[in-house]
Coordinates of C-alpha atoms in Angstrom, one line a residue:
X1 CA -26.9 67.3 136.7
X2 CA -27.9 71.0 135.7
X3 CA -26.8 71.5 131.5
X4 CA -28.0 73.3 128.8
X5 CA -29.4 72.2 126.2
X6 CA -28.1 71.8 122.9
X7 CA -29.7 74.5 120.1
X8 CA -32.1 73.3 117.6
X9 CA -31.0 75.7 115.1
X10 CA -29.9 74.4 111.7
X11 CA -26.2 74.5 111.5
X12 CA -24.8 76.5 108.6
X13 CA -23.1 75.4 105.7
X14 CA -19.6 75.1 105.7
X15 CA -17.5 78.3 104.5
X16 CA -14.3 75.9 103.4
X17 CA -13.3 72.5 103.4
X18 CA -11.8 73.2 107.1
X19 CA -15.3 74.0 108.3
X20 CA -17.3 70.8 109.8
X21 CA -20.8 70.9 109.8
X22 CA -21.0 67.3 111.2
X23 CA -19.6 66.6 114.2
X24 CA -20.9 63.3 116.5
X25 CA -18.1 62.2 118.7
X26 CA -21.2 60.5 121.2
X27 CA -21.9 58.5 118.1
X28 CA -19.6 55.4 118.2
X29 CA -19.9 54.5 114.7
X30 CA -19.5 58.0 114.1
X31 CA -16.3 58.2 115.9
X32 CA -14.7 55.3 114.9
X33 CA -15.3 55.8 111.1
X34 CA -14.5 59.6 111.0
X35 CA -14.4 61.4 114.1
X36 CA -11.0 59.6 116.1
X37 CA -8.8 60.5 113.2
X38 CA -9.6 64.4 112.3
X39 CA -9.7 64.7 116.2
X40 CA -6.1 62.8 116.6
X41 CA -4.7 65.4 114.1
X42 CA -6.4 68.5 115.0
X43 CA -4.8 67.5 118.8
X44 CA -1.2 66.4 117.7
X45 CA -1.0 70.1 115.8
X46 CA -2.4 71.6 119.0
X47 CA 0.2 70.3 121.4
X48 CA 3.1 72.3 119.5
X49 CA 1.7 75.1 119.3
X50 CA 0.7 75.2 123.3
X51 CA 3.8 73.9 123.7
X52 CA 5.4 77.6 121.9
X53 CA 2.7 79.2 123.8
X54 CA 4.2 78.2 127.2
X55 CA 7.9 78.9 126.3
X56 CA 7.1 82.0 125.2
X57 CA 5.0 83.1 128.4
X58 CA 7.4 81.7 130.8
X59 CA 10.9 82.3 129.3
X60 CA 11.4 85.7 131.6
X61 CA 12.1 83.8 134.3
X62 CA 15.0 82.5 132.7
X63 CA 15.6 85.8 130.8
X64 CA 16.1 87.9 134.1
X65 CA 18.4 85.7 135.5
X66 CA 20.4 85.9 132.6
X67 CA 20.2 89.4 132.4
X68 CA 21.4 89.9 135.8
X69 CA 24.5 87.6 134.7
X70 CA 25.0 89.7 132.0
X71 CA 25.4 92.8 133.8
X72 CA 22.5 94.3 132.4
X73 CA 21.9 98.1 133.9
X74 CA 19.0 96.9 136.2
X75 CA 18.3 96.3 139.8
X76 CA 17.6 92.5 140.5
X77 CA 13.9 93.8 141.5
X78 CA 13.8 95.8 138.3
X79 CA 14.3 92.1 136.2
X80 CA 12.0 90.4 138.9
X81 CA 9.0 93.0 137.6
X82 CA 9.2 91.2 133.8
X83 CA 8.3 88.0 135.5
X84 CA 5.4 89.2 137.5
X85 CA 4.4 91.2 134.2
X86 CA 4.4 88.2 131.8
X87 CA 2.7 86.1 134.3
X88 CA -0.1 88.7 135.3
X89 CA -0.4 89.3 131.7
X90 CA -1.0 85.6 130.4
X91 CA -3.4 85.1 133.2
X92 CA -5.6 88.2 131.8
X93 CA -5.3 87.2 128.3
X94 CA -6.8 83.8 129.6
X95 CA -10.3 85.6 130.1
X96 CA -10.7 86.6 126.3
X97 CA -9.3 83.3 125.2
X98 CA -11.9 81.4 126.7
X99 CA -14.4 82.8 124.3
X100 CA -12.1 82.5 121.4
X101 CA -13.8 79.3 120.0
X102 CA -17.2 79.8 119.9
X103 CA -16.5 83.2 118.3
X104 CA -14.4 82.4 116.0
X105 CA -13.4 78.6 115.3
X106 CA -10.3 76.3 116.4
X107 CA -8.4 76.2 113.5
X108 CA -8.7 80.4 113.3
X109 CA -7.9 80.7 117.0
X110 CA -5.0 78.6 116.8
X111 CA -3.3 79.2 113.7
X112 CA -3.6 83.3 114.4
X113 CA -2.8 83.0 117.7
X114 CA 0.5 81.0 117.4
X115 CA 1.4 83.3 114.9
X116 CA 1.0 86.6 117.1
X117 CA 3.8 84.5 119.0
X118 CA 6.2 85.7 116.5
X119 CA 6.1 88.9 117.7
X120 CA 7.6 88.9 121.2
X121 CA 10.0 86.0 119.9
X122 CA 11.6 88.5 117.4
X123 CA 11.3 91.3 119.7
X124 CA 12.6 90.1 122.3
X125 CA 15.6 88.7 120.4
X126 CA 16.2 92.3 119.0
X127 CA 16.0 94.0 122.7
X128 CA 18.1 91.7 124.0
X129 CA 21.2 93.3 121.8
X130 CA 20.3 96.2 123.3
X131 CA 21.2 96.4 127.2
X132 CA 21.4 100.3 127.0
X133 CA 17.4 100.3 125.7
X134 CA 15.3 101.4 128.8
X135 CA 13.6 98.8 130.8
X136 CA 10.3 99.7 129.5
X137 CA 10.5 98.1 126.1
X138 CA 11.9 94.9 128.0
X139 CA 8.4 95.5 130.2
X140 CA 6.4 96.0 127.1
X141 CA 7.5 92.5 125.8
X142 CA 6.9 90.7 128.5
X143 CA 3.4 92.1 128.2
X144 CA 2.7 91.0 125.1
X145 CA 4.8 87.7 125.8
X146 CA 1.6 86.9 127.9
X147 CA -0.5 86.0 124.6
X148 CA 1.8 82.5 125.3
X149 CA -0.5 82.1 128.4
X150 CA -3.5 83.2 127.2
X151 CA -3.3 80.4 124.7
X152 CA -3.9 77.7 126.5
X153 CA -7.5 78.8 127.1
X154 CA -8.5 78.2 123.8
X155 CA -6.6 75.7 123.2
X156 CA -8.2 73.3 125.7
X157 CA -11.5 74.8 125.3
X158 CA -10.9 73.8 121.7
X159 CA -9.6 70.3 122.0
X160 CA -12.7 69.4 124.3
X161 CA -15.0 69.7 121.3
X162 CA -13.5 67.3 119.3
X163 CA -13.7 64.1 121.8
X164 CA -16.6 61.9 123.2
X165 CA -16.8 62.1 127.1
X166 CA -15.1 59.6 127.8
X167 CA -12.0 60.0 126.5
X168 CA -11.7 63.8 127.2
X169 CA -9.8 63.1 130.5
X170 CA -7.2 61.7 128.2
X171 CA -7.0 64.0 125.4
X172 CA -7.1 67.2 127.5
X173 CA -4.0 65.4 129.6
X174 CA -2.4 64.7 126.6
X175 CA -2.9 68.3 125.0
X176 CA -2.1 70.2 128.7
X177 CA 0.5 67.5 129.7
X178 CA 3.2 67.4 126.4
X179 CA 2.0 71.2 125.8
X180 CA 3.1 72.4 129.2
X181 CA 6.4 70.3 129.0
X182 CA 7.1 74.0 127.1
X183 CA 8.1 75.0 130.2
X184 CA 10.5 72.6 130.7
X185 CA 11.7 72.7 126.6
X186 CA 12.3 76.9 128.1
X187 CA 13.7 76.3 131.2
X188 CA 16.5 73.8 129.4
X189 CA 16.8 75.2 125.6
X190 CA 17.2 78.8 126.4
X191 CA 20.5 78.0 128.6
X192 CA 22.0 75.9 126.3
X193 CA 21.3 77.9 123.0
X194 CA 23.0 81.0 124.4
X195 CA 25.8 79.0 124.5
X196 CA 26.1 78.7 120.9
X197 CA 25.7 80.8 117.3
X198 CA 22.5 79.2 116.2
X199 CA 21.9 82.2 113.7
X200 CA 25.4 83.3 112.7
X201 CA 25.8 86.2 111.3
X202 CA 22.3 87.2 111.3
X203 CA 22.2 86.5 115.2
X204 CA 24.0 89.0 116.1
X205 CA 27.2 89.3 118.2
X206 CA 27.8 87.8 122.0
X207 CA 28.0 89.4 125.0
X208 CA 30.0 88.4 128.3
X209 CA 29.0 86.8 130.9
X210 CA 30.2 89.0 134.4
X211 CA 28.6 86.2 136.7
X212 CA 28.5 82.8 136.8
X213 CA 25.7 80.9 135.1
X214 CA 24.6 78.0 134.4
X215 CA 22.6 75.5 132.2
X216 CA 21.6 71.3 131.9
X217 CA 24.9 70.2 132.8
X218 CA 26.5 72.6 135.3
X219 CA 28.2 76.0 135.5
X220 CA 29.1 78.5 132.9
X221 CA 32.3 80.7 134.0
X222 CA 32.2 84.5 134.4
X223 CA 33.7 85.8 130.7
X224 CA 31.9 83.5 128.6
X225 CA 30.7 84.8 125.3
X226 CA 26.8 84.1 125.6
X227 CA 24.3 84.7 122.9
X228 CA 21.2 85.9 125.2
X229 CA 19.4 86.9 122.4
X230 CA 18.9 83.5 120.9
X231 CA 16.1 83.1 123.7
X232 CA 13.8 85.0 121.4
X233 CA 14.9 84.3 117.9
X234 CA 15.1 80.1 118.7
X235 CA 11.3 80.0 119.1
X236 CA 10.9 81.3 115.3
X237 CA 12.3 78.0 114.6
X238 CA 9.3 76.0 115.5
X239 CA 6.5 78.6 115.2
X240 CA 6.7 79.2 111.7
X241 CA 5.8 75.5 111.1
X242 CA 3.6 74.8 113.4
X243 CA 1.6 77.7 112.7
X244 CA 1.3 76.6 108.9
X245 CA 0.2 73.0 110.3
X246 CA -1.9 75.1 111.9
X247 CA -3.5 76.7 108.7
X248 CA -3.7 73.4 106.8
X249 CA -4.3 70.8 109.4
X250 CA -7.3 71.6 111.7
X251 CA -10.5 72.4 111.4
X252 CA -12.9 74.5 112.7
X253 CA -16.4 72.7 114.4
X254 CA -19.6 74.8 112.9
X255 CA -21.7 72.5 115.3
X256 CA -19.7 74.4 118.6
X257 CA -19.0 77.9 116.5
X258 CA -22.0 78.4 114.4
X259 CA -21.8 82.2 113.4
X260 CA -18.0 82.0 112.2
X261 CA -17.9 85.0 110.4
X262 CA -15.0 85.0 106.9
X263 CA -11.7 84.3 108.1
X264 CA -10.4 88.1 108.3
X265 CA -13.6 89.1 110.3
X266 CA -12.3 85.8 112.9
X267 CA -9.1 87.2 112.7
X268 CA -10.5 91.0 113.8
X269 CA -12.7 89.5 116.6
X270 CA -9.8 87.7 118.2
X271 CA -7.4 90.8 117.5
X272 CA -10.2 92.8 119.0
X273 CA -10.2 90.8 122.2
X274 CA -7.2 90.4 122.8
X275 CA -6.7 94.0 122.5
X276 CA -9.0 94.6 125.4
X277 CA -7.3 92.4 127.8
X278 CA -4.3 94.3 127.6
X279 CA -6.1 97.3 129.0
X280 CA -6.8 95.8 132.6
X281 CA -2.9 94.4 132.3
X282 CA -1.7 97.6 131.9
X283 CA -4.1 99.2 134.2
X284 CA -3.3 96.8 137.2
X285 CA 0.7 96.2 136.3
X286 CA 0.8 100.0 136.7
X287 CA -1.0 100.5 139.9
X288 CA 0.9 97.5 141.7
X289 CA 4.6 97.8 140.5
X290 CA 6.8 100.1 142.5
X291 CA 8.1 103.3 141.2
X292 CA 9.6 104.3 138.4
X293 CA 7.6 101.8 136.6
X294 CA 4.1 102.4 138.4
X295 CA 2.3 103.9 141.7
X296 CA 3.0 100.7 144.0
X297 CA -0.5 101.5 145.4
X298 CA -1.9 98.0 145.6
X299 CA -0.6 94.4 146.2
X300 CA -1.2 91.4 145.2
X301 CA -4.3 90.2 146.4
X302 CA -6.6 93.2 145.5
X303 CA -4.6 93.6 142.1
X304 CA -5.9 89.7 140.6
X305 CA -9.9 90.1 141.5
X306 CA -9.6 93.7 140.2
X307 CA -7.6 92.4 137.0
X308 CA -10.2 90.0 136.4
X309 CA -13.5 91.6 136.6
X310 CA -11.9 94.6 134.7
X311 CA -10.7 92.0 131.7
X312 CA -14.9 90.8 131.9
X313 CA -16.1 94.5 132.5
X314 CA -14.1 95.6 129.1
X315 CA -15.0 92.2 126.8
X316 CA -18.5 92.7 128.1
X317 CA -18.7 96.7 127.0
X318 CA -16.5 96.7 124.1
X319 CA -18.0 93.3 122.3
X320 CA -20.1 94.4 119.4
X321 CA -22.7 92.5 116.2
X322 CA -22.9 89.0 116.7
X323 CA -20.0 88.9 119.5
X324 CA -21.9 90.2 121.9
X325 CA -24.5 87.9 122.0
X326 CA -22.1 85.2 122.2
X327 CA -20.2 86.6 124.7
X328 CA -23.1 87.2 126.7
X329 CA -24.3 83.4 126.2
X330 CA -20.8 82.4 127.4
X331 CA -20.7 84.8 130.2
X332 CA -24.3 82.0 131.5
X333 CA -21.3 79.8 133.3
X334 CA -21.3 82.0 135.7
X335 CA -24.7 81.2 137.1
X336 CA -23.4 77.7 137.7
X337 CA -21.9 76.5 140.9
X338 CA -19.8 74.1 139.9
X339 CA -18.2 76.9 137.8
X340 CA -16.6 78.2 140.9
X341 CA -16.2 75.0 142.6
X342 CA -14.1 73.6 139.8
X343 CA -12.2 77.0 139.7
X344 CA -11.1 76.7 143.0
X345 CA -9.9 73.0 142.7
X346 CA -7.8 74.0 139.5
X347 CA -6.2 76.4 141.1
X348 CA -5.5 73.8 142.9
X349 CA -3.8 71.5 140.3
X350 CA -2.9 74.1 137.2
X351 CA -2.1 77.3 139.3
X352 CA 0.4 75.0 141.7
X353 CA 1.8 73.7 138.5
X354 CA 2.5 77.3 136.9
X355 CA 3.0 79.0 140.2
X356 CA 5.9 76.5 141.9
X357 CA 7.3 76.6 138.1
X358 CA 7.9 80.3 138.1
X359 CA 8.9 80.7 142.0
X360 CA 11.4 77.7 141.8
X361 CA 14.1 78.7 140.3
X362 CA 14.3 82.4 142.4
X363 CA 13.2 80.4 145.4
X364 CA 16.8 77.9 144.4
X365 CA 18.7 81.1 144.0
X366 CA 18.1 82.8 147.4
X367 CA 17.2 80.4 150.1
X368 CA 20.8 77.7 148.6
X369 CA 22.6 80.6 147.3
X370 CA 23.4 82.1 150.4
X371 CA 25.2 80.9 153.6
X372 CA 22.6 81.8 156.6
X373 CA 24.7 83.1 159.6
X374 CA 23.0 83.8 162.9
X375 CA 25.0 86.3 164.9
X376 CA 24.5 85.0 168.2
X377 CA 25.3 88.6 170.5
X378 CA 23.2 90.8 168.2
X379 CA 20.5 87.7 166.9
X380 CA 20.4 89.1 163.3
X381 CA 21.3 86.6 160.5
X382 CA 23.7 87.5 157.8
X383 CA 23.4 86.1 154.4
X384 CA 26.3 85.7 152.1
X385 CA 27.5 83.9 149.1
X386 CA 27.5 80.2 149.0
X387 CA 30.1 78.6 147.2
X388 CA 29.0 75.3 147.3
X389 CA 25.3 76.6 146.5
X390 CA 23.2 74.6 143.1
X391 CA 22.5 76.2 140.4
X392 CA 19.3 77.0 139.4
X393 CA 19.5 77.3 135.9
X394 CA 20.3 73.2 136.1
X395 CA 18.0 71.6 138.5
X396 CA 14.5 74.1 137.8
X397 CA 13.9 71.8 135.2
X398 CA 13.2 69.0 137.0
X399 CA 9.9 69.5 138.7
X400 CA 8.0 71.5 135.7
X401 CA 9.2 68.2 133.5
X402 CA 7.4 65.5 136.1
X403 CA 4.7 67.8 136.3
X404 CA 4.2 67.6 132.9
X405 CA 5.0 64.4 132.0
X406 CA 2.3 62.7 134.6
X407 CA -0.6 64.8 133.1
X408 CA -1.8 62.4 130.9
X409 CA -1.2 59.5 133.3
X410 CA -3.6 61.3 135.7
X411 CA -6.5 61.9 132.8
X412 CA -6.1 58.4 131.7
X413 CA -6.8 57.3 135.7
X414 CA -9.5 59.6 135.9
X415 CA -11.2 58.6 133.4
X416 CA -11.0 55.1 134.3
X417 CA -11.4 56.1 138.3
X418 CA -13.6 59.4 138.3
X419 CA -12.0 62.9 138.2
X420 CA -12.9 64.0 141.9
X421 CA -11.6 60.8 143.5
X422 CA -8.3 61.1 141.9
X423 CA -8.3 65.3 143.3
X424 CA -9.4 63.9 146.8
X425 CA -6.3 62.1 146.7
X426 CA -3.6 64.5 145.7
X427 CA -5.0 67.3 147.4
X428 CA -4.3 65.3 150.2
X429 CA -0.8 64.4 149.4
X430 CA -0.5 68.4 148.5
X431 CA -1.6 69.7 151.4
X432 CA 1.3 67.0 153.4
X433 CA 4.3 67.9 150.5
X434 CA 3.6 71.6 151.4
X435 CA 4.3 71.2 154.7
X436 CA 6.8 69.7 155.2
X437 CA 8.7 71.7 151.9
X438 CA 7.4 74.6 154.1
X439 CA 9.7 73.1 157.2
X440 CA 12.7 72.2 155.2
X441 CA 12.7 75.9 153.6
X442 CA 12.8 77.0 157.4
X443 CA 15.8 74.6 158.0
X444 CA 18.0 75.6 155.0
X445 CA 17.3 79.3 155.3
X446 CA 18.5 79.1 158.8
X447 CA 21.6 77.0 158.3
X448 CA 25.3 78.4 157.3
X449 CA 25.3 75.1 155.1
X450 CA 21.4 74.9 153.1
X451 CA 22.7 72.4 150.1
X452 CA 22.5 69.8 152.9
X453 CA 18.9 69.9 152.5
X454 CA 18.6 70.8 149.0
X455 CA 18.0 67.0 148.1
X456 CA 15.0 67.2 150.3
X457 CA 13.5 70.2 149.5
X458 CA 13.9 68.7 145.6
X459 CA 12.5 65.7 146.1
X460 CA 9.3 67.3 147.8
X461 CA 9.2 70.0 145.0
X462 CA 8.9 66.9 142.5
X463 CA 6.0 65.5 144.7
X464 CA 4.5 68.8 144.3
X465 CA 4.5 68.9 140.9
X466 CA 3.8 65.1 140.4
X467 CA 0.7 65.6 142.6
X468 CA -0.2 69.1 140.6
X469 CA 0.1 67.1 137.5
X470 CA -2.0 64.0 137.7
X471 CA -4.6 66.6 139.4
X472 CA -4.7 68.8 136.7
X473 CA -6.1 65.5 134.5
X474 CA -8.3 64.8 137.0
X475 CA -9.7 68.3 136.6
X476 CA -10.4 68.0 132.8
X477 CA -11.9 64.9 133.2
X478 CA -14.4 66.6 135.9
X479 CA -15.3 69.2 134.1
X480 CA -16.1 67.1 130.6
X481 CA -18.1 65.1 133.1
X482 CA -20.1 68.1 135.0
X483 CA -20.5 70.7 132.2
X484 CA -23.1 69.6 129.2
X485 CA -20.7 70.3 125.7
X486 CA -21.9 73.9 125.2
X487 CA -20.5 75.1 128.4
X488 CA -17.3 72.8 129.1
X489 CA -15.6 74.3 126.5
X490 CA -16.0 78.1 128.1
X491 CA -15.4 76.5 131.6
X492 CA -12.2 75.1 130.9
X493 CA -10.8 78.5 129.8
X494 CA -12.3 80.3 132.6
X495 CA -11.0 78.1 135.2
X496 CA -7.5 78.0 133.3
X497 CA -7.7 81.5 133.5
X498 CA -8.2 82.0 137.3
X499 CA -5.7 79.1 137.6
X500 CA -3.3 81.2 135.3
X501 CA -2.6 83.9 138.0
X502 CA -0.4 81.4 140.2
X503 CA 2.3 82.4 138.0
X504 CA 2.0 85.7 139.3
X505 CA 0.4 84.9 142.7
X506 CA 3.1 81.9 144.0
X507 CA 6.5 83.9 143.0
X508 CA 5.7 87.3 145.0
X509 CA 3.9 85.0 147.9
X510 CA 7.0 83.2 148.3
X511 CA 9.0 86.2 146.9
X512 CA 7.9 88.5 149.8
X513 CA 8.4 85.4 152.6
X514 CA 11.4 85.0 151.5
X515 CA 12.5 89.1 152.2
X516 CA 10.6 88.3 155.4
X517 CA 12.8 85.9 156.6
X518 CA 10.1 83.6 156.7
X519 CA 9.4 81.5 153.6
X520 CA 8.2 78.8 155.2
X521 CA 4.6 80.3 155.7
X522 CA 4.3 80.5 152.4
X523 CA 4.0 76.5 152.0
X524 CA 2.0 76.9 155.2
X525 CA -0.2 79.3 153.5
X526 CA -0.6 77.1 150.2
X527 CA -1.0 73.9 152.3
X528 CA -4.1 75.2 154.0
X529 CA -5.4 76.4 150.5
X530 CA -5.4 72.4 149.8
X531 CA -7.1 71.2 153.1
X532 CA -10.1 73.9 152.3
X533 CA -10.3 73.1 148.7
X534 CA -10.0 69.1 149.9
X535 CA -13.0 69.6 151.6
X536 CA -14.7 71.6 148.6
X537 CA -14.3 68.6 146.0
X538 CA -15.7 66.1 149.0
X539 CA -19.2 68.7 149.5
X540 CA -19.7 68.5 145.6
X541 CA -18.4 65.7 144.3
X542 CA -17.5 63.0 146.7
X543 CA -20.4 63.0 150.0
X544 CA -23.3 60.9 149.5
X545 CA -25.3 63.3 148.5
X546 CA -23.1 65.4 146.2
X547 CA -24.4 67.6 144.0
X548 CA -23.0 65.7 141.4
X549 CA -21.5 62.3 142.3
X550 CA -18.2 61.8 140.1
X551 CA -17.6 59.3 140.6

């Protein structure tokens, strides 16, 4: 196995009592006496806050629909842009993230960064009072919403400093698994709470529902007072104290992040590089969204490699002092194979997971929404209303929630099993579920009554995401296993970055099948992803004489 080594270099003294300077999880005696508790705590404050991070990324999804409800003064394309924006943004923000650690400590990174959630929380409460504001400033927060992705980066690229080998399989499920059920805590909370005044009088007044809706437990009817805006302000509720845990609870390692500069200058590094990544955003949103928001001049497949190497272009330029020579240490990853090898197969597991969890609930609304009438003397179909259709708003839930919830179930079997046998398996069982889902969207979106195969296509969307979700342990057990400690940390945010854009890859594959009439070759599409990427984790990982035989 190819690693680096560990430096040689005297570690520095501690700048506060949240700075360790000795940090042996390897050492049993070590671990048991010391280690297994700071790292327990520093993970059961980090789960919260990824937790916040997720919501806050995903919740357009939910927000555009509601809008739409709401009669807000936009196309349905128009509210479909602040998905694709958030999601393309968190996936960029992933790239600096990565780095975060090493530059500037754990307990920095996280307590700053869950507190730069605040922002689009509040913001997006505001704007949300405000349906005459332009549809810019509802652009510019899902932007900066993106942070919420970003996040998980160095979150898990944090969390695999603090435990032995071993058990990192376990902890990163744990951390990855319960933090992404913010998805779900989104896709469920936001609903209900505009059903109520949570804030009162400071919460400003409802607005009226002109369409249906819906939330956990059925349909809401056209005229009901709904305050939308509490889908911003509610997440102030939790980040405020978790972001003080935050402060007080972790720790930063000085054995992983040697050259922490003061707090303020870890702050400014962070600041700085987060700044930068919203450059490329920008950049790329612009050149691929339609007119009158952008040029419309690319799609999606030249916009994410461009988006990327333009976020690493701009970090690599613009880092300055001692940041560039970390960044350029960090940027050795790349001259390791099994950097791209392990990006590809958590694509695989992370980018289904995010990907099916954003293109769901548009994918509920339009295929079972609509009756599907062939006109047999013309052959055109018509699509209209469905009355008996399911709401989306109270079944997208289900699949980001098993998702999550198996994570840690598939880290603890990987580390007991090996990593690459457990993604052998369930890149086999995706590349079957995304078939036949592929088949059953053909069937309901040619049918005059699809909720007769909505149980089906459910039930394979939950085998989709149970199989994305025990995979994506499996993957954080591989790369503890493959990378030496210096570098695991910065692969696990890069590949969490690439894996990031399925959020904005999946929806506008399946979105743009769907317009085609045809959104059953998107599953096709994504099911032959699987079979190549099968065969990837077998040439590395699995043959008998595998680079690396895990196990």
């Amino acid at each position: 196995m190819s690693s680096v080594s560990m430096s040689s270099k005297k570690t520095p003294a501690a700048s506060s009592s949240a700075d360790l300077t000795d940090w042996r999880p390897e050492d049993n005696a070590f671990w048991e006496s010391t280690g297994k508790r700071i790292a327990n705590r520093n993970l059961w404050i980090s789960i919260p806050a990824l937790l916040c991070g997720f919501a806050i990324w995903l919740m357009w999804g939910i927000i555009s629909v509601q809008m739409l409800n709401l009669g807000f003064p936009f196309t349905k394309e128009e509210l479909f842009t602040l998905t694709a924006i958030s999601g393309l943004s968190g996936a960029t923000m992933r790239i600096p993230s990565s780095f975060f650690i090493r530059l500037a400590g754990g307990r920095n990174t996280i307590f700053l960064t869950t507190a730069m959630l605040l922002s689009p929380a509040i913001g997006t409460g505001i704007a949300l009072q405000h349906p005459e504001w332009p549809l810019w400033v509802f652009q510019m927060l899902a932007l900066w919403s993106g942070v919420g992705g970003g996040n998980f980066a160095s979150s898990m690229s944090n969390i695999s400093t603090f435990f032995p080998k071993r058990l990192q399989g376990t902890a990163l499920g744990l951390n990855a698994g319960l933090g992404n059920f913010g998805v779900t805590t989104m896709q469920i909370l936001i609903p209900m709470l505009m059903t109520m005044s949570v804030f009162g009088a400071f919460g400003g007044e409802p607005m009226t529902l002109v369409k249906d809706s819906g939330w956990l437990f059925g349909k809401i009817p056209a005229g009901t007072p709904t305050f939308v805006q509490n889908a911003g302000f509610a997440w102030v509720l939790g980040l405020v104290p978790i972001s003080i845990l935050a402060w007080f609870g972790m720790n930063n390692l000085r054995t992983v992040s040697p050259e922490i500069d003061s707090t303020v200058g870890s702050f400014a590094k962070i600041t700085w590089l987060y700044t930068l990544a919203f450059i490329p955003s920008i950049l790329g949103i612009y050149l691929y969204l339609p007119a009158p928001t952008g040029l419309g001049i690319l799609n999606a497949w030249i916009l994410m490699p461009l988006d990327i190497g333009a976020a690493l272009l701009v970090m690599k330029l613009a880092a300055f002092g001692s940041m560039k020579a970390n960044v350029a240490k960090q940027f050795s990853i790349f001259s390791n194979k099994h950097t791209w090898s392990m990006t590809a197969l958590y694509v695989v597991t992370f980018g289904s997971f995010i990907g099916f969890s954003m293109a769901l609930p548009l994918s509920i609304t339009v295929i079972f929404g609509e009756k599907h009438i062939l006109d047999a003397a013309t052959g055109a179909w018509t699509h209209i209303k469905n009355p008996a259709a399911p709401s989306a708003l109270t079944y997208a839930w289900i699949g980001p929630f098993v998702g999550a919830a198996v994570r840690p179930l598939g880290g603890w079997i990987s580390d007991k099993l090996g990593g690459s046998i457990v993604t052998q398996c369930i890149s086999a069982v995706l590349v079957i579920a995304s078939t036949a889902a592929g088949y059953v969207m053909f069937l309901a979106y040619h049918s005059a009554t699809p909720e007769q195969y909505f149980f089906m296509f459910m039930l394979l969307f939950v085998v989709l995401f149970m199989a994305s979700g025990i995979g994506n342990g499996s993957t954080f057990r591989s790369v503890g296993f493959i990378f030496d400690r210096e570098q695991a940390g910065p692969a696990l945010g890069w590949t969490s970055a690439v894996a990031g854009y399925g959020s904005f890859i999946a929806p506008v594959v399946i979105g743009q099948q769907i317009k085609a009439g045809t959104p059953e070759y998107s599953m096709y599409g994504f099911a032959a992803f699987y079979a190549v990427c099968l065969v990837i984790n077998w040439w590395f990982y699995l043959r008998k004489n595998a680079y690396i035989k895990n196990p």
